[in-house]
CSV table of C-alpha atoms in Angstrom, one decimal:
chain,number,residue,atom,x,y,z
A,27,MET,CA,31.7,-141.3,-93.9
A,28,ALA,CA,30.2,-143.8,-91.4
A,29,GLU,CA,33.7,-144.9,-90.4
A,30,SER,CA,34.7,-141.4,-89.9
A,31,LEU,CA,31.7,-140.7,-87.6
A,32,LEU,CA,32.4,-143.9,-85.7
A,33,SER,CA,36.0,-142.9,-85.2
A,34,ILE,CA,35.0,-139.4,-83.9
A,35,GLY,CA,32.4,-141.0,-81.6
A,36,LEU,CA,35.0,-143.4,-80.2
A,37,GLU,CA,37.4,-140.5,-79.5
A,38,VAL,CA,34.7,-138.5,-77.8
A,39,ALA,CA,33.7,-141.5,-75.7
A,40,ALA,CA,37.3,-142.1,-74.8
A,41,ILE,CA,37.8,-138.5,-73.7
A,42,HIS,CA,34.6,-138.7,-71.5
A,43,ILE,CA,35.7,-142.0,-69.9
A,44,LEU,CA,39.1,-140.4,-69.1
A,45,GLY,CA,37.3,-137.4,-67.7
A,46,ILE,CA,35.3,-139.7,-65.4
A,47,VAL,CA,38.4,-141.6,-64.3
A,48,ALA,CA,40.2,-138.3,-63.6
A,49,ALA,CA,37.1,-137.1,-61.7
A,50,CYS,CA,37.2,-140.2,-59.5
A,51,HIS,CA,40.9,-139.6,-58.9
A,52,ALA,CA,40.1,-136.0,-57.9
A,53,ILE,CA,37.4,-137.1,-55.5
A,54,MET,CA,39.7,-139.5,-53.8
A,55,ASN,CA,42.8,-137.3,-53.6
A,56,THR,CA,41.9,-133.6,-53.5
A,57,ARG,CA,42.4,-132.2,-50.0
A,58,THR,CA,39.2,-130.1,-49.8
A,59,SER,CA,35.6,-130.9,-50.6
A,60,GLN,CA,35.4,-127.6,-52.6
A,61,GLY,CA,38.4,-128.6,-54.7
A,62,ALA,CA,37.1,-132.1,-55.2
A,63,VAL,CA,33.7,-130.8,-56.4
A,64,ALA,CA,35.3,-128.2,-58.7
A,65,TRP,CA,37.5,-130.7,-60.4
A,66,ALA,CA,34.9,-133.5,-60.6
A,67,VAL,CA,32.2,-131.3,-62.1
A,68,ALA,CA,34.7,-129.8,-64.6
A,69,LEU,CA,36.2,-133.1,-65.6
A,70,VAL,CA,32.9,-134.8,-66.2
A,71,SER,CA,31.2,-131.9,-68.0
A,72,ILE,CA,34.0,-130.4,-70.1
A,73,PRO,CA,36.8,-133.0,-70.2
A,74,TYR,CA,38.1,-131.5,-73.5
A,75,LEU,CA,39.1,-128.4,-71.6
A,76,THR,CA,40.1,-129.7,-68.2
A,77,LEU,CA,41.9,-133.0,-68.6
A,78,ILE,CA,45.2,-131.4,-69.6
A,79,PRO,CA,45.0,-128.7,-66.8
A,80,TYR,CA,44.3,-131.5,-64.3
A,81,LEU,CA,47.6,-133.2,-65.2
A,82,PHE,CA,49.4,-130.0,-64.2
A,83,LEU,CA,47.2,-128.7,-61.3
A,84,GLY,CA,45.2,-131.6,-60.1
A,85,ARG,CA,47.4,-133.2,-57.5
A,86,SER,CA,46.9,-131.6,-54.1
A,87,ARG,CA,48.7,-134.2,-52.0
A,88,PHE,CA,52.5,-134.0,-52.1
A,89,ALA,CA,53.8,-137.5,-52.7
A,90,GLY,CA,57.2,-135.9,-53.4
A,91,TYR,CA,60.3,-138.1,-53.7
A,92,VAL,CA,60.5,-141.8,-53.7
A,93,ASP,CA,62.8,-141.4,-50.7
A,94,GLU,CA,60.4,-139.2,-48.7
A,95,HIS,CA,60.9,-141.3,-45.6
A,96,ARG,CA,64.6,-140.3,-45.8
A,97,PHE,CA,63.7,-136.7,-45.9
A,98,ASN,CA,61.5,-137.1,-42.8
A,99,SER,CA,64.2,-138.8,-40.8
A,100,ALA,CA,66.7,-136.1,-42.0
A,101,ARG,CA,64.3,-133.4,-41.1
A,102,ALA,CA,63.9,-134.8,-37.6
A,103,ARG,CA,67.7,-135.0,-37.3
A,104,ALA,CA,68.1,-131.4,-38.5
A,105,ARG,CA,65.6,-130.3,-35.9
A,106,THR,CA,67.4,-132.2,-33.2
A,107,GLU,CA,70.8,-130.9,-34.1
A,108,ALA,CA,69.5,-127.4,-34.4
A,109,ASP,CA,67.8,-127.6,-31.0
A,110,VAL,CA,70.9,-129.0,-29.3
A,111,ASP,CA,73.1,-126.2,-30.8
A,112,GLN,CA,70.5,-123.6,-30.2
A,113,SER,CA,70.1,-124.5,-26.5
A,114,GLN,CA,73.6,-123.2,-25.8
A,115,LEU,CA,72.4,-119.8,-26.8
A,116,THR,CA,68.6,-119.6,-26.2
A,117,ALA,CA,67.9,-121.6,-23.0
A,118,GLY,CA,66.9,-118.2,-21.5
A,119,ALA,CA,65.4,-116.9,-24.8
A,120,ARG,CA,62.8,-119.6,-25.3
A,121,ARG,CA,59.3,-118.5,-24.4
A,122,ASN,CA,56.7,-120.9,-22.9
A,123,ALA,CA,53.5,-120.0,-24.7
A,124,ALA,CA,51.4,-121.9,-22.2
A,125,ALA,CA,52.8,-119.9,-19.2
A,126,ASP,CA,53.2,-116.5,-20.9
A,127,PRO,CA,49.9,-114.5,-20.9
A,128,GLN,CA,51.1,-112.5,-23.9
A,129,LEU,CA,51.6,-115.7,-25.9
A,130,ARG,CA,48.9,-118.0,-24.6
A,131,ARG,CA,46.5,-117.0,-27.3
A,132,PHE,CA,49.0,-118.4,-29.8
A,133,LEU,CA,49.6,-121.6,-28.0
A,134,ALA,CA,48.0,-123.6,-30.9
A,135,LEU,CA,50.7,-122.2,-33.3
A,136,ASP,CA,53.5,-123.2,-31.0
A,137,ARG,CA,52.1,-126.8,-31.1
A,138,LEU,CA,51.1,-126.7,-34.8
A,139,VAL,CA,54.5,-126.0,-36.1
A,140,GLY,CA,56.4,-127.9,-33.5
A,141,ARG,CA,58.7,-124.9,-32.6
A,142,ARG,CA,58.9,-122.7,-29.6
A,143,PHE,CA,58.5,-118.9,-29.5
A,144,LEU,CA,62.0,-117.4,-29.2
A,145,GLY,CA,62.9,-114.1,-27.4
A,146,GLY,CA,65.9,-111.9,-27.9
A,147,ASN,CA,65.4,-111.0,-31.5
A,148,GLN,CA,65.6,-107.8,-33.6
A,149,VAL,CA,63.4,-107.3,-36.6
A,150,SER,CA,63.1,-104.3,-39.0
A,151,LEU,CA,60.9,-103.5,-41.9
A,152,LEU,CA,62.1,-103.2,-45.5
A,153,LYS,CA,59.3,-101.4,-47.3
A,154,ASN,CA,60.3,-101.6,-51.0
A,155,GLY,CA,62.5,-103.5,-53.4
A,156,THR,CA,65.3,-100.9,-53.3
A,157,ALA,CA,65.6,-101.0,-49.5
A,158,THR,CA,65.3,-104.8,-49.5
A,159,PHE,CA,68.0,-105.6,-52.0
A,160,GLU,CA,70.4,-102.9,-50.7
A,161,ALA,CA,70.2,-104.5,-47.3
A,162,ILE,CA,70.6,-108.0,-48.7
A,163,PHE,CA,73.6,-107.0,-50.9
A,164,GLN,CA,75.3,-105.3,-48.0
A,165,ALA,CA,74.8,-108.3,-45.8
A,166,ILE,CA,76.2,-110.6,-48.6
A,167,ALA,CA,79.3,-108.4,-48.9
A,168,GLN,CA,80.0,-109.0,-45.2
A,169,ALA,CA,79.5,-112.8,-45.3
A,170,GLN,CA,82.5,-114.7,-43.9
A,171,ARG,CA,81.4,-118.4,-43.7
A,172,TYR,CA,78.3,-119.1,-45.7
A,173,ILE,CA,75.3,-117.6,-47.5
A,174,LEU,CA,71.9,-119.3,-48.0
A,175,VAL,CA,69.8,-118.0,-50.9
A,176,GLN,CA,66.3,-119.2,-51.8
A,177,PHE,CA,63.8,-117.5,-54.1
A,178,PHE,CA,60.7,-118.6,-56.0
A,179,VAL,CA,61.5,-116.3,-59.0
A,180,VAL,CA,65.1,-115.5,-60.1
A,181,ARG,CA,65.5,-113.6,-63.4
A,182,ASP,CA,68.6,-113.1,-65.5
A,183,ASP,CA,68.0,-109.3,-65.6
A,184,THR,CA,69.8,-106.3,-64.0
A,185,LEU,CA,68.9,-107.3,-60.5
A,186,GLY,CA,69.5,-111.0,-61.0
A,187,ARG,CA,72.9,-110.3,-62.5
A,188,GLU,CA,73.8,-108.1,-59.6
A,189,LEU,CA,73.0,-110.9,-57.2
A,190,HIS,CA,75.0,-113.2,-59.5
A,191,ARG,CA,78.0,-110.9,-59.4
A,192,ARG,CA,78.0,-110.6,-55.6
A,193,LEU,CA,77.6,-114.3,-55.0
A,194,LEU,CA,80.6,-114.9,-57.3
A,195,GLU,CA,82.7,-112.5,-55.3
A,196,ARG,CA,81.9,-114.2,-52.0
A,197,ALA,CA,82.4,-117.7,-53.5
A,198,ALA,CA,85.9,-116.5,-54.7
A,199,ALA,CA,86.7,-115.4,-51.2
A,200,GLY,CA,86.0,-118.8,-49.8
A,201,VAL,CA,82.5,-118.3,-48.6
A,202,LYS,CA,80.1,-121.3,-49.0
A,203,VAL,CA,77.0,-120.4,-51.1
A,204,TYR,CA,73.9,-122.5,-51.1
A,205,PHE,CA,71.4,-121.4,-53.7
A,206,LEU,CA,67.8,-122.8,-54.2
A,207,TYR,CA,65.4,-121.5,-56.8
A,208,ASP,CA,62.0,-122.9,-57.8
A,209,GLY,CA,62.1,-124.8,-61.1
A,210,ILE,CA,58.7,-123.5,-62.2
A,211,GLY,CA,58.9,-120.0,-60.8
A,212,SER,CA,62.3,-119.5,-62.4
A,213,HIS,CA,61.6,-121.5,-65.6
A,214,ALA,CA,63.0,-118.8,-67.8
A,215,LEU,CA,66.3,-118.6,-65.9
A,216,ALA,CA,69.1,-119.0,-68.4
A,217,ARG,CA,71.2,-122.2,-68.0
A,218,SER,CA,74.3,-120.1,-68.4
A,219,TYR,CA,73.3,-118.1,-65.3
A,220,VAL,CA,73.2,-121.3,-63.2
A,221,GLU,CA,76.2,-123.0,-64.8
A,222,SER,CA,78.5,-120.0,-64.3
A,223,LEU,CA,77.6,-120.0,-60.6
A,224,ARG,CA,78.1,-123.7,-60.3
A,225,VAL,CA,81.6,-123.5,-62.0
A,226,ALA,CA,82.6,-120.9,-59.5
A,227,GLY,CA,81.8,-123.2,-56.6
A,228,VAL,CA,78.3,-122.1,-55.7
A,229,GLN,CA,76.1,-125.0,-54.8
A,230,ILE,CA,72.9,-124.2,-56.8
A,231,HIS,CA,69.9,-126.4,-57.4
A,232,ALA,CA,66.3,-126.1,-58.7
A,233,PHE,CA,63.5,-127.1,-56.3
A,234,ALA,CA,61.6,-129.7,-58.3
A,235,VAL,CA,60.2,-133.2,-57.7
A,236,ARG,CA,62.0,-136.0,-59.4
A,237,ARG,CA,59.4,-138.5,-60.5
A,238,PHE,CA,58.2,-138.1,-64.1
A,239,SER,CA,54.5,-137.8,-63.1
A,240,ASN,CA,55.4,-134.6,-61.2
A,241,ARG,CA,58.0,-133.2,-63.5
A,242,PHE,CA,55.6,-130.7,-64.9
A,243,GLN,CA,53.5,-130.3,-61.8
A,244,LEU,CA,52.5,-126.7,-61.2
A,245,ASN,CA,51.4,-127.4,-57.7
A,246,PHE,CA,53.9,-128.0,-54.8
A,247,ARG,CA,56.1,-125.1,-55.7
A,248,ASN,CA,58.6,-123.6,-53.2
A,249,HIS,CA,57.3,-120.0,-52.8
A,250,ARG,CA,59.7,-119.1,-50.0
A,251,LYS,CA,62.1,-116.2,-50.1
A,252,ILE,CA,65.1,-116.7,-47.8
A,253,VAL,CA,68.5,-115.2,-47.4
A,254,VAL,CA,70.7,-116.0,-44.4
A,255,ILE,CA,74.2,-114.7,-43.7
A,256,ASP,CA,76.5,-116.8,-41.4
A,257,GLY,CA,73.6,-117.9,-39.3
A,258,GLN,CA,73.4,-114.4,-37.8
A,259,THR,CA,71.2,-112.3,-40.1
A,260,ALA,CA,68.2,-113.4,-42.2
A,261,PHE,CA,65.8,-111.8,-44.7
A,262,ILE,CA,62.3,-113.1,-45.6
A,263,GLY,CA,59.2,-111.5,-47.2
A,264,GLY,CA,57.5,-111.0,-50.5
A,265,HIS,CA,60.3,-109.9,-52.9
A,266,ASN,CA,61.7,-112.1,-55.6
A,267,VAL,CA,64.8,-111.4,-57.8
A,268,GLY,CA,63.5,-109.5,-60.8
A,269,VAL,CA,63.4,-105.8,-61.8
A,270,GLU,CA,59.6,-105.7,-61.5
A,271,TYR,CA,60.2,-105.9,-57.7
A,272,LEU,CA,62.1,-102.7,-58.0
A,273,GLY,CA,59.1,-101.1,-59.8
A,274,GLU,CA,60.4,-101.5,-63.4
A,275,ASN,CA,57.3,-103.2,-64.8
A,276,SER,CA,55.4,-100.4,-66.6
A,277,ARG,CA,52.0,-102.1,-66.2
A,278,LEU,CA,52.3,-102.8,-62.4
A,279,THR,CA,54.6,-100.0,-61.2
A,280,PRO,CA,55.0,-98.8,-58.6
A,281,TRP,CA,55.4,-102.2,-57.0
A,282,ARG,CA,54.4,-102.3,-53.3
A,283,ASP,CA,56.1,-105.1,-51.3
A,284,THR,CA,57.5,-105.8,-47.8
A,285,HIS,CA,60.5,-107.7,-46.6
A,286,ILE,CA,62.0,-108.0,-43.1
A,287,ARG,CA,65.5,-108.3,-41.7
A,288,LEU,CA,66.0,-110.4,-38.7
A,289,SER,CA,68.8,-111.2,-36.2
A,290,GLY,CA,68.8,-113.3,-33.1
A,291,PRO,CA,67.7,-116.8,-32.2
A,292,ILE,CA,64.9,-116.7,-34.8
A,293,VAL,CA,67.5,-117.1,-37.5
A,294,ALA,CA,68.0,-120.7,-36.4
A,295,GLN,CA,64.4,-121.5,-37.2
A,296,ILE,CA,64.6,-119.8,-40.6
A,297,GLN,CA,67.8,-121.6,-41.7
A,298,ARG,CA,66.4,-124.8,-40.4
A,299,THR,CA,63.6,-124.4,-42.9
A,300,PHE,CA,66.1,-123.8,-45.6
A,301,SER,CA,68.1,-126.9,-44.6
A,302,GLU,CA,65.0,-129.1,-44.8
A,303,ASP,CA,64.3,-127.8,-48.4
A,304,TRP,CA,68.0,-128.3,-49.2
A,305,TYR,CA,67.9,-131.9,-48.0
A,306,TRP,CA,64.7,-132.4,-50.0
A,307,VAL,CA,66.6,-131.6,-53.2
A,308,THR,CA,70.2,-132.8,-52.5
A,309,GLN,CA,69.8,-135.4,-49.7
A,310,GLU,CA,72.5,-133.4,-47.9
A,311,ILE,CA,72.3,-131.1,-44.9
A,312,PRO,CA,74.4,-127.9,-45.1
A,313,ASP,CA,76.9,-127.1,-42.5
A,314,LEU,CA,75.4,-124.3,-40.5
A,315,GLN,CA,76.0,-122.4,-37.3
A,316,MET,CA,73.6,-121.1,-34.8
A,317,PRO,CA,73.1,-117.4,-33.9
A,318,GLU,CA,75.6,-116.2,-31.4
A,319,THR,CA,73.8,-113.2,-29.9
A,320,THR,CA,70.4,-112.0,-28.6
A,321,PRO,CA,70.4,-108.5,-30.0
A,322,GLY,CA,66.9,-107.4,-29.2
A,323,ASP,CA,63.8,-108.0,-27.1
A,324,MET,CA,61.3,-109.2,-29.7
A,325,THR,CA,59.6,-112.6,-29.5
A,326,CYS,CA,59.2,-114.5,-32.8
A,327,LEU,CA,58.1,-117.7,-34.3
A,328,ALA,CA,58.9,-118.9,-37.8
A,329,ILE,CA,55.9,-120.7,-39.4
A,330,ALA,CA,56.9,-122.9,-42.2
A,331,SER,CA,54.0,-124.4,-44.1
A,332,GLY,CA,53.5,-126.6,-47.1
A,333,PRO,CA,51.7,-129.6,-48.8
A,334,ALA,CA,53.9,-132.1,-46.9
A,335,ASP,CA,52.5,-130.9,-43.5
A,336,HIS,CA,50.3,-133.3,-41.5
A,337,GLN,CA,47.8,-130.5,-41.0
A,338,GLU,CA,46.7,-127.5,-43.0
A,339,THR,CA,49.3,-125.3,-41.4
A,340,GLY,CA,48.9,-122.2,-43.7
A,341,SER,CA,45.1,-122.0,-43.3
A,342,LEU,CA,45.2,-122.8,-39.6
A,343,PHE,CA,47.7,-120.1,-38.9
A,344,ILE,CA,45.5,-117.4,-40.4
A,345,VAL,CA,42.4,-118.8,-38.6
A,346,GLN,CA,44.3,-118.7,-35.3
A,347,ALA,CA,45.5,-115.2,-35.9
A,348,ILE,CA,42.0,-114.0,-36.6
A,349,GLN,CA,40.6,-115.8,-33.6
A,350,ALA,CA,43.3,-114.2,-31.4
A,351,ALA,CA,42.3,-110.7,-32.4
A,352,GLN,CA,40.4,-108.7,-29.8
A,353,ARG,CA,40.5,-105.2,-31.3
A,354,ARG,CA,41.7,-105.5,-34.9
A,355,ILE,CA,43.0,-107.8,-37.6
A,356,TRP,CA,44.5,-106.1,-40.7
A,357,LEU,CA,45.7,-108.2,-43.6
A,358,ALA,CA,47.5,-107.3,-46.8
A,359,SER,CA,47.7,-109.7,-49.7
A,360,PRO,CA,47.9,-109.6,-53.5
A,361,TYR,CA,45.2,-112.3,-53.7
A,362,PHE,CA,42.1,-112.6,-51.6
A,363,VAL,CA,40.7,-116.1,-52.2
A,364,PRO,CA,40.2,-117.4,-48.7
A,365,ASP,CA,39.0,-120.9,-47.9
A,366,SER,CA,35.8,-121.6,-46.0
A,367,ALA,CA,37.6,-121.7,-42.6
A,368,VAL,CA,39.2,-118.3,-43.1
A,369,GLN,CA,36.0,-116.8,-44.4
A,370,THR,CA,34.2,-118.0,-41.3
A,371,ALA,CA,36.8,-116.7,-39.0
A,372,LEU,CA,36.7,-113.3,-40.6
A,373,ARG,CA,32.9,-113.1,-40.3
A,374,LEU,CA,33.0,-114.1,-36.7
A,375,ALA,CA,35.6,-111.5,-36.0
A,376,VAL,CA,33.3,-108.9,-37.5
A,377,LEU,CA,30.5,-110.1,-35.3
A,378,ARG,CA,32.8,-109.8,-32.2
A,379,GLY,CA,33.3,-106.1,-33.0
A,380,VAL,CA,36.9,-106.6,-34.3
A,381,ASP,CA,38.1,-104.1,-36.9
A,382,VAL,CA,38.7,-106.4,-39.8
A,383,ARG,CA,40.4,-104.9,-42.9
A,384,VAL,CA,42.0,-106.4,-45.9
A,385,LEU,CA,44.3,-104.5,-48.4
A,386,VAL,CA,44.4,-105.9,-51.9
A,387,PRO,CA,45.6,-104.5,-55.3
A,388,CYS,CA,43.4,-102.7,-57.7
A,389,ARG,CA,45.4,-104.1,-60.7
A,390,PRO,CA,45.5,-107.7,-61.7
A,391,ASP,CA,48.6,-109.7,-62.5
A,392,HIS,CA,46.7,-113.0,-63.1
A,393,PHE,CA,43.3,-112.6,-64.6
A,394,MET,CA,41.5,-115.7,-63.2
A,395,VAL,CA,42.9,-115.2,-59.7
A,396,TYR,CA,41.9,-111.6,-59.8
A,397,GLN,CA,38.3,-112.5,-60.8
A,398,ALA,CA,38.0,-115.0,-58.0
A,399,SER,CA,39.4,-112.4,-55.6
A,400,LEU,CA,36.7,-109.9,-56.8
A,401,PHE,CA,34.0,-112.4,-56.0
A,402,HIS,CA,35.3,-113.1,-52.5
A,403,THR,CA,35.9,-109.3,-52.0
A,404,TYR,CA,32.2,-108.6,-52.5
A,405,GLU,CA,31.1,-111.6,-50.4
A,406,ALA,CA,33.4,-110.4,-47.5
A,407,VAL,CA,32.2,-106.7,-47.8
A,408,ARG,CA,28.6,-107.9,-47.5
A,409,ALA,CA,29.6,-109.7,-44.3
A,410,GLY,CA,31.1,-106.5,-42.8
A,411,VAL,CA,34.8,-106.9,-43.7
A,412,ARG,CA,36.4,-103.7,-44.8
A,413,ILE,CA,38.3,-104.2,-48.0
A,414,TYR,CA,40.6,-101.6,-49.6
A,415,ARG,CA,42.1,-101.5,-53.1
A,416,TYR,CA,45.6,-100.1,-53.2
A,417,GLN,CA,45.6,-97.5,-56.0
A,418,PRO,CA,49.2,-96.4,-56.9
A,419,GLY,CA,50.4,-99.7,-58.3
A,420,PHE,CA,50.5,-103.5,-57.7
A,421,LEU,CA,50.4,-104.6,-54.1
A,422,HIS,CA,52.4,-107.8,-53.5
A,423,GLN,CA,53.1,-107.7,-49.7
A,424,LYS,CA,51.9,-110.4,-47.3
A,425,VAL,CA,51.4,-108.7,-44.0
A,426,LEU,CA,49.2,-109.3,-40.9
A,427,LEU,CA,48.6,-107.1,-37.9
A,428,VAL,CA,46.7,-108.3,-34.7
A,429,ASP,CA,45.7,-105.8,-32.1
A,430,ASP,CA,48.6,-103.6,-30.9
A,431,ASP,CA,51.4,-106.2,-30.3
A,432,THR,CA,51.4,-108.9,-33.0
A,433,ALA,CA,52.5,-108.7,-36.6
A,434,ALA,CA,53.5,-111.2,-39.3
A,435,VAL,CA,55.4,-110.9,-42.6
A,436,GLY,CA,56.2,-113.6,-45.0
A,437,SER,CA,55.6,-115.2,-48.4
A,438,ALA,CA,52.1,-116.6,-48.0
A,439,ASN,CA,49.1,-115.2,-49.8
A,440,LEU,CA,45.5,-115.4,-48.8
A,441,ASP,CA,44.6,-118.2,-51.2
A,442,ASN,CA,44.4,-121.9,-51.4
A,443,ARG,CA,47.7,-122.2,-53.3
A,444,SER,CA,49.6,-120.7,-50.3
A,445,PHE,CA,47.4,-122.5,-47.7
A,446,ARG,CA,47.8,-126.0,-49.2
A,447,LEU,CA,49.8,-126.2,-52.4
A,448,ASN,CA,53.0,-124.2,-52.0
A,449,PHE,CA,55.8,-124.2,-49.5
A,450,GLU,CA,55.7,-120.9,-47.6
A,451,LEU,CA,57.5,-119.1,-44.7
A,452,THR,CA,56.1,-116.5,-42.4
A,453,VAL,CA,57.6,-115.0,-39.2
A,454,LEU,CA,55.1,-114.0,-36.4
A,455,THR,CA,56.4,-111.3,-34.1
A,456,VAL,CA,55.0,-110.3,-30.7
A,457,SER,CA,56.3,-106.9,-30.0
A,458,PRO,CA,54.3,-103.6,-29.4
A,459,ALA,CA,57.1,-101.5,-30.9
A,460,PHE,CA,57.3,-103.6,-34.1
A,461,ALA,CA,53.5,-103.8,-34.3
A,462,ALA,CA,53.5,-100.0,-34.2
A,463,ASP,CA,55.9,-99.8,-37.1
A,464,VAL,CA,53.7,-102.2,-39.1
A,465,GLU,CA,50.6,-100.2,-38.2
A,466,ALA,CA,52.2,-97.0,-39.4
A,467,MET,CA,53.2,-98.7,-42.7
A,468,LEU,CA,49.7,-100.1,-43.3
A,469,LEU,CA,48.0,-96.8,-42.4
A,470,SER,CA,50.1,-95.2,-45.1
A,471,ASP,CA,49.0,-97.9,-47.5
A,472,PHE,CA,45.3,-97.5,-46.6
A,473,ALA,CA,45.7,-93.8,-47.2
A,474,HIS,CA,46.6,-94.7,-50.8
A,475,ALA,CA,43.7,-97.1,-51.1
A,476,ALA,CA,40.0,-96.9,-52.0
A,477,GLU,CA,37.5,-98.8,-49.8
A,478,VAL,CA,35.1,-101.2,-51.6
A,479,THR,CA,31.5,-100.3,-50.9
A,480,ARG,CA,28.5,-102.6,-50.5
A,481,ASP,CA,26.7,-100.8,-53.4
A,482,GLU,CA,29.5,-101.6,-55.9
A,483,TRP,CA,28.2,-105.1,-56.7
A,484,ALA,CA,24.9,-103.7,-58.1
A,485,THR,CA,26.8,-101.6,-60.7
A,486,ILE,CA,28.6,-104.6,-62.2
A,487,PRO,CA,27.1,-105.8,-65.5
A,488,LEU,CA,25.9,-109.4,-65.8
A,489,LEU,CA,28.8,-110.8,-67.9
A,490,PRO,CA,31.6,-109.8,-65.5
A,491,ARG,CA,29.5,-111.3,-62.6
A,492,VAL,CA,29.3,-114.6,-64.5
A,493,VAL,CA,33.1,-114.5,-65.0
A,494,MET,CA,33.6,-113.9,-61.3
A,495,HIS,CA,31.3,-116.8,-60.4
A,496,VAL,CA,33.1,-119.2,-62.8
A,497,ALA,CA,36.5,-118.1,-61.5
A,498,ARG,CA,35.2,-118.7,-57.9
A,499,MET,CA,34.6,-122.4,-58.9
A,500,PHE,CA,38.3,-122.8,-59.5
A,501,ALA,CA,39.4,-121.1,-56.4
A,502,PRO,CA,40.7,-124.3,-54.8
A,503,VAL,CA,43.3,-124.7,-57.5
A,504,LEU,CA,44.1,-121.0,-58.3
């Protein structure tokens, strides 16, 4: 009996020692103080419950591949080559943010991402899954040289098999197909789906880190959604490849999401982002061509962000957009778990008299994230932010509207995972006409939403409040 108790005591002591060691690791390596505190407290107090999750979620700095320096040099080369090719087309399309009054308020973004605003673009909204994939499939059918495909989630369902069929057709016609999918987001994708594409000549790879310590890492996922056809037309936004994005999930239907179709010089920046991800996985750069026309008058900037950035690109982009707002800032996101910088920017915007609105879903798809979102919702409402819950179904779009001339659509959510832990892509557009289209779309969404009131918090029982507070503690890793 004594020996058994001694053995149990040693095991408990060992777990607590490991928890302390892991807490020290979290303090030294977690990017934000909030995240460091959350992990350290949890690992020291309840190591039995948090040691295993820390192995999957704890790392917040992207060490990536052993040959990361080769990626960086290739990324610089890809940028240089793209700029040289692109200069033949866009010498007159490039916009100087410092000299242009319309763009001066976004000068920090120009410098943050190391890319120039580009004019001469055409962008159109795709407001649901049916419109999005009809447009994508039509463009794929017209591809002559190459197709770039990148999604976080790819499922072997009706929609996934239709994409599979169309890619096989173009590959058989001699079109090069480059296909990236995230190894965790698409963990259920059948091997036969991948192998049949590969046998047909499609170059398909999972985005995943190589080293064993990262092999099961839930952080550092590639959350981007990109399709590019022949360097001339691109699609980005919130849709993945699965029938739920067509509204066929009974619990979450109707699914509300937004994609955009782009043409013009901005496509060069989008496919440059793909080429960097492709090199990350394959150590090869795809053979791409630059856009050949300037079909419109819209000014755009592609904002690629991720955990390999030198600065917090995702969070800084949102803060800059909020600070640039003079009349309004409207945001739509499935998750509302802002970091302290974004929270502060939203509150200051309210104090400046800016119309600050956030559109979120009324139904959860992830329990803990939804509970953290609820906590931040009530905090923001008390600070004067107007928050609306979309009623018909699940809202998954990631959309931003600033004043009457600036809008952004992409893959990034309003949470720490998109700000710091995932690779994301958003396109910022400066165009009164496109902003008017986005305004009309969001007004329709707000008309189907219910505003959260300041009195609602008082009606919530104690236990749900406790759950929200606990979930808030884990916001830096949700």
